[in-house]
Short mmCIF file of C-alpha atoms and ligand atoms in Angstrom, two decimals:
data_model
loop_
_atom_site.label_atom_id
_atom_site.label_comp_id
_atom_site.label_asym_id
_atom_site.label_seq_id
_atom_site.Cartn_x
_atom_site.Cartn_y
_atom_site.Cartn_z
CA MET A 1 102.87 69.35 33.61
CA LYS A 2 101.90 70.73 36.99
CA ILE A 3 102.38 74.41 37.73
CA TYR A 4 102.52 75.88 41.22
CA CYS A 5 102.64 79.61 41.73
CA GLY A 6 104.02 81.17 44.90
CA ASP A 7 103.27 84.78 45.81
CA ASN A 8 106.94 85.68 45.87
CA TYR A 9 110.45 84.24 45.77
CA GLU A 10 110.34 82.91 49.34
CA ALA A 11 106.99 81.19 48.72
CA MET A 12 108.35 79.64 45.52
CA GLY A 13 111.25 78.23 47.54
CA ARG A 14 108.92 76.80 50.18
CA ILE A 15 106.82 75.01 47.56
CA ALA A 16 109.86 73.61 45.72
CA GLY A 17 111.53 72.70 49.02
CA ASN A 18 108.41 70.83 50.12
CA ILE A 19 108.41 68.82 46.89
CA ILE A 20 112.06 67.80 47.36
CA ALA A 21 111.39 67.07 51.04
CA ALA A 22 108.52 64.78 50.06
CA GLN A 23 110.89 62.88 47.77
CA VAL A 24 113.42 62.42 50.59
CA ILE A 25 110.72 61.24 53.00
CA LEU A 26 109.19 58.80 50.54
CA LYS A 27 112.56 57.42 49.42
CA PRO A 28 115.29 58.13 51.99
CA ASP A 29 118.03 56.77 49.69
CA CYS A 30 116.92 58.82 46.70
CA VAL A 31 119.17 60.55 44.18
CA LEU A 32 118.63 64.29 44.02
CA GLY A 33 119.72 66.19 40.94
CA LEU A 34 120.70 69.64 42.18
CA ALA A 35 121.21 73.05 40.63
CA THR A 36 123.03 76.28 41.41
CA GLY A 37 122.27 79.95 40.68
CA SER A 38 120.25 82.48 42.62
CA THR A 39 116.88 80.81 42.06
CA PRO A 40 117.45 77.68 44.21
CA LEU A 41 118.58 79.58 47.32
CA SER A 42 115.14 79.84 48.91
CA THR A 43 114.52 76.17 48.06
CA TYR A 44 117.73 75.13 49.82
CA LYS A 45 116.86 77.40 52.77
CA THR A 46 113.58 75.50 53.13
CA LEU A 47 115.42 72.16 53.10
CA VAL A 48 117.93 73.35 55.72
CA GLU A 49 115.09 74.58 57.96
CA LYS A 50 113.31 71.25 57.69
CA TYR A 51 116.52 69.43 58.54
CA GLU A 52 117.13 71.70 61.53
CA ASN A 53 113.57 71.09 62.74
CA GLY A 54 114.25 67.36 62.67
CA ASP A 55 111.80 66.74 59.83
CA LEU A 56 114.28 65.53 57.23
CA ASP A 57 117.14 63.04 57.18
CA PHE A 58 119.63 63.26 54.31
CA SER A 59 121.99 60.58 55.60
CA LYS A 60 121.13 58.12 52.81
CA VAL A 61 120.67 60.67 50.03
CA THR A 62 122.98 60.89 47.01
CA SER A 63 123.20 64.03 44.91
CA VAL A 64 124.47 64.86 41.45
CA ASN A 65 124.84 68.45 40.35
CA LEU A 66 124.21 69.73 36.88
CA ASP A 67 127.37 71.61 36.10
CA GLU A 68 130.66 73.22 37.08
CA TYR A 69 132.88 75.91 35.63
CA LYS A 70 135.91 74.48 33.87
CA GLY A 71 139.08 75.63 35.61
CA LEU A 72 137.64 76.36 39.06
CA SER A 73 138.51 74.25 42.08
CA GLY A 74 135.97 73.39 44.75
CA ASP A 75 137.68 75.89 47.07
CA ASN A 76 137.07 78.77 44.71
CA ASP A 77 134.12 80.70 46.10
CA GLN A 78 132.63 80.98 42.58
CA SER A 79 132.71 77.26 41.92
CA TYR A 80 129.48 75.35 42.04
CA ARG A 81 130.99 72.83 44.48
CA TYR A 82 131.62 75.72 46.86
CA PHE A 83 128.07 77.00 46.29
CA MET A 84 126.58 73.62 47.14
CA ASN A 85 128.72 73.19 50.24
CA THR A 86 127.96 76.64 51.63
CA ASN A 87 124.28 76.80 50.71
CA LEU A 88 123.19 73.25 51.43
CA PHE A 89 125.62 70.42 52.15
CA ASN A 90 127.38 72.06 55.13
CA HIS A 91 124.01 72.56 56.84
CA ILE A 92 122.45 69.11 56.47
CA ASN A 93 123.53 65.56 57.31
CA ILE A 94 124.26 64.46 53.75
CA ASP A 95 127.36 62.28 53.30
CA LYS A 96 129.60 64.62 51.27
CA SER A 97 131.32 61.68 49.61
CA ARG A 98 127.95 60.97 47.97
CA THR A 99 127.54 64.46 46.58
CA PHE A 100 128.82 64.74 43.01
CA VAL A 101 129.71 67.80 40.94
CA PRO A 102 131.67 67.69 37.65
CA ASN A 103 135.41 68.05 38.23
CA GLY A 104 136.21 71.62 37.14
CA LEU A 105 139.91 71.01 37.62
CA GLU A 106 140.13 68.23 35.02
CA PRO A 107 141.73 69.99 32.02
CA ASP A 108 140.98 67.13 29.62
CA SER A 109 137.38 67.83 28.63
CA GLU A 110 136.74 64.44 27.12
CA LYS A 111 137.96 62.71 30.27
CA ALA A 112 135.98 65.01 32.58
CA CYS A 113 132.77 64.41 30.62
CA LYS A 114 133.23 60.64 30.43
CA GLU A 115 133.94 60.47 34.15
CA TYR A 116 130.84 62.46 35.01
CA ASP A 117 128.62 60.34 32.76
CA ALA A 118 130.00 57.31 34.61
CA VAL A 119 129.17 58.94 37.97
CA VAL A 120 125.59 59.66 36.92
CA ALA A 121 125.19 56.10 35.64
CA SER A 122 126.71 54.63 38.80
CA VAL A 123 124.20 56.32 41.12
CA GLY A 124 121.41 54.57 39.25
CA GLY A 125 119.52 57.52 37.80
CA VAL A 126 118.11 60.72 39.24
CA ASP A 127 114.81 60.57 41.13
CA ILE A 128 114.09 64.28 40.98
CA GLN A 129 116.07 66.85 39.05
CA LEU A 130 115.91 70.47 40.18
CA LEU A 131 116.45 72.98 37.37
CA GLY A 132 116.64 76.72 36.97
CA ILE A 133 116.22 78.35 33.58
CA GLY A 134 118.46 80.89 31.87
CA HIS A 135 117.16 84.01 30.16
CA ASN A 136 117.91 82.32 26.83
CA GLY A 137 116.16 79.10 27.85
CA HIS A 138 119.28 77.20 28.83
CA ILE A 139 119.03 74.39 31.35
CA ALA A 140 122.23 73.67 33.23
CA PHE A 141 124.78 75.11 30.77
CA ASN A 142 123.07 73.66 27.72
CA GLU A 143 122.90 76.80 25.64
CA PRO A 144 120.69 77.33 22.56
CA ALA A 145 122.10 75.13 19.80
CA PRO A 146 121.08 73.42 16.56
CA PHE A 147 120.53 70.11 18.40
CA PHE A 148 119.81 68.76 21.89
CA SER A 149 122.92 67.47 23.68
CA LYS A 150 123.00 63.95 25.07
CA GLY A 151 125.57 63.32 27.80
CA THR A 152 127.98 65.52 29.73
CA GLN A 153 129.78 68.04 27.56
CA CYS A 154 132.20 70.91 27.76
CA VAL A 155 130.49 74.08 26.53
CA ASP A 156 131.52 77.61 25.62
CA LEU A 157 129.30 79.95 27.58
CA THR A 158 127.28 82.44 25.53
CA GLN A 159 127.67 86.17 26.09
CA SER A 160 124.15 86.26 27.57
CA THR A 161 125.14 83.69 30.21
CA ILE A 162 128.45 85.45 30.92
CA ASP A 163 126.53 88.71 31.36
CA ALA A 164 123.99 87.05 33.67
CA ASN A 165 126.70 85.44 35.81
CA LYS A 166 129.21 88.29 36.00
CA ARG A 167 127.35 89.73 39.00
CA PHE A 168 128.96 87.01 41.10
CA PHE A 169 132.52 87.85 40.01
CA GLU A 170 134.70 90.90 40.63
CA LYS A 171 135.11 91.60 36.92
CA GLU A 172 133.59 90.16 33.75
CA GLU A 173 137.04 88.86 32.70
CA ASP A 174 136.98 86.59 35.75
CA VAL A 175 133.91 84.66 34.55
CA PRO A 176 135.15 81.33 33.16
CA ARG A 177 134.40 80.93 29.45
CA GLN A 178 133.74 77.21 29.58
CA ALA A 179 131.84 74.79 31.77
CA TYR A 180 131.15 71.10 32.10
CA THR A 181 127.45 70.38 32.01
CA MET A 182 125.17 67.41 32.19
CA GLY A 183 123.54 66.95 28.78
CA ILE A 184 119.88 67.35 27.92
CA GLY A 185 119.56 63.60 27.33
CA THR A 186 120.72 62.92 30.89
CA ILE A 187 118.43 65.59 32.33
CA MET A 188 115.49 64.09 30.41
CA SER A 189 116.23 60.67 31.89
CA ALA A 190 115.48 61.90 35.45
CA LYS A 191 112.28 60.35 36.78
CA LYS A 192 110.88 63.73 37.79
CA ILE A 193 111.78 67.28 36.81
CA LEU A 194 111.25 70.27 39.11
CA LEU A 195 111.90 73.56 37.35
CA ILE A 196 111.90 76.76 39.37
CA ALA A 197 111.86 80.36 38.19
CA ALA A 198 111.54 83.72 39.87
CA GLY A 199 111.28 87.32 38.79
CA GLU A 200 109.75 89.26 35.95
CA GLU A 201 112.87 88.86 33.80
CA LYS A 202 112.04 85.14 33.47
CA ALA A 203 108.41 85.68 32.37
CA ASP A 204 109.12 85.74 28.61
CA ILE A 205 111.36 82.68 28.57
CA MET A 206 108.97 80.69 30.77
CA ALA A 207 106.16 81.32 28.27
CA LYS A 208 108.42 80.44 25.34
CA ALA A 209 109.80 77.29 26.95
CA PHE A 210 106.53 75.78 28.13
CA ALA A 211 103.96 77.15 25.68
CA GLY A 212 106.09 77.65 22.57
CA PRO A 213 107.54 75.28 19.99
CA ILE A 214 109.95 72.56 21.09
CA THR A 215 113.34 73.53 19.69
CA PRO A 216 116.98 73.20 20.73
CA GLU A 217 117.17 76.98 20.26
CA VAL A 218 115.14 77.08 23.51
CA PRO A 219 116.71 74.12 25.35
CA ALA A 220 114.14 74.07 28.19
CA SER A 221 111.34 73.55 25.65
CA VAL A 222 112.34 69.87 25.45
CA LEU A 223 110.87 69.46 28.93
CA GLN A 224 107.41 69.57 27.31
CA LEU A 225 108.21 66.00 26.25
CA HIS A 226 109.06 64.79 29.77
CA PRO A 227 106.26 62.77 31.43
CA ASP A 228 106.64 64.21 34.94
CA VAL A 229 107.43 67.92 35.08
CA THR A 230 106.54 70.28 37.89
CA VAL A 231 107.10 73.99 37.40
CA VAL A 232 107.23 76.21 40.47
CA GLY A 233 107.50 79.93 40.03
CA ASP A 234 106.69 83.18 41.67
CA LYS A 235 103.86 85.29 40.24
CA ALA A 236 106.20 87.48 38.23
CA ALA A 237 107.98 84.62 36.48
CA LEU A 238 104.72 82.80 35.70
CA SER A 239 102.68 85.85 34.65
CA LYS A 240 102.94 85.21 30.89
CA LEU A 241 102.95 81.40 30.96
CA LEU A 242 99.75 81.25 33.01
CA GLU A 243 97.94 83.31 30.36
CA LEU A 244 98.81 80.69 27.74
CA VAL A 245 98.20 77.32 29.43
P1 LIG B 301 119.63 81.96 38.10
O1 LIG B 301 120.20 81.06 36.95
O2 LIG B 301 118.97 81.04 39.06
O3 LIG B 301 120.84 82.62 38.72
O4 LIG B 301 118.68 82.93 37.47
C1 LIG B 301 119.38 80.11 36.37
C2 LIG B 301 120.12 79.42 35.26
O5 LIG B 301 120.92 80.09 34.57
O6 LIG B 301 119.90 78.22 35.08
#
């Protein structure tokens, strides 16, 4: 595992953005696994700046996102499709028909999950998967559980995740209670993993996930078994992990 520490959130985003940019330069038709949340914003800002400067070409890139709220359409400003469009896809020359997010409007969970597994298989595997980490160690919406999930699944969000995400909604009742998420098995099959974390409130979970026991109760801990993991954080998020590794 490689660990890079940026001085602050913006620096973290520049480092992570540079790593993704390197992937796009080295393999212009790569498959990017993308993530939502507040952590990736500075990473996406770096990618948009590089595109605007003429340093990056996304025209042959395919992307697959980790998750989507069940019940939200891509037009809903809280959906992850909307997030991706407004924070990245609308600002770069990616072919939107090659950007994939689980279909939040499919009410049949089994069908939605099967379809998304087929999408991920059809793009031929993820070259680099960007991940955030939840306060409880979740990756995508894979919450602490007695076992590691395999493929795409429909999950009930935990109260801790609802609490963390309610800041984006008008009221807590508006936060969807379920989401479709890529499974841990699929995430682990990405060739490279790039996990980003910012802020003091992530310091404990970063230490637990990367220097603690591997357990499905801390889903991100499984990444210790992945052969090519890069962690990029700001000083605050890495403060405890760096004392242990
Ligand atoms: P955040 O979410 O980037 O908004 O902190 C991370 C996550 O829950 O995966």
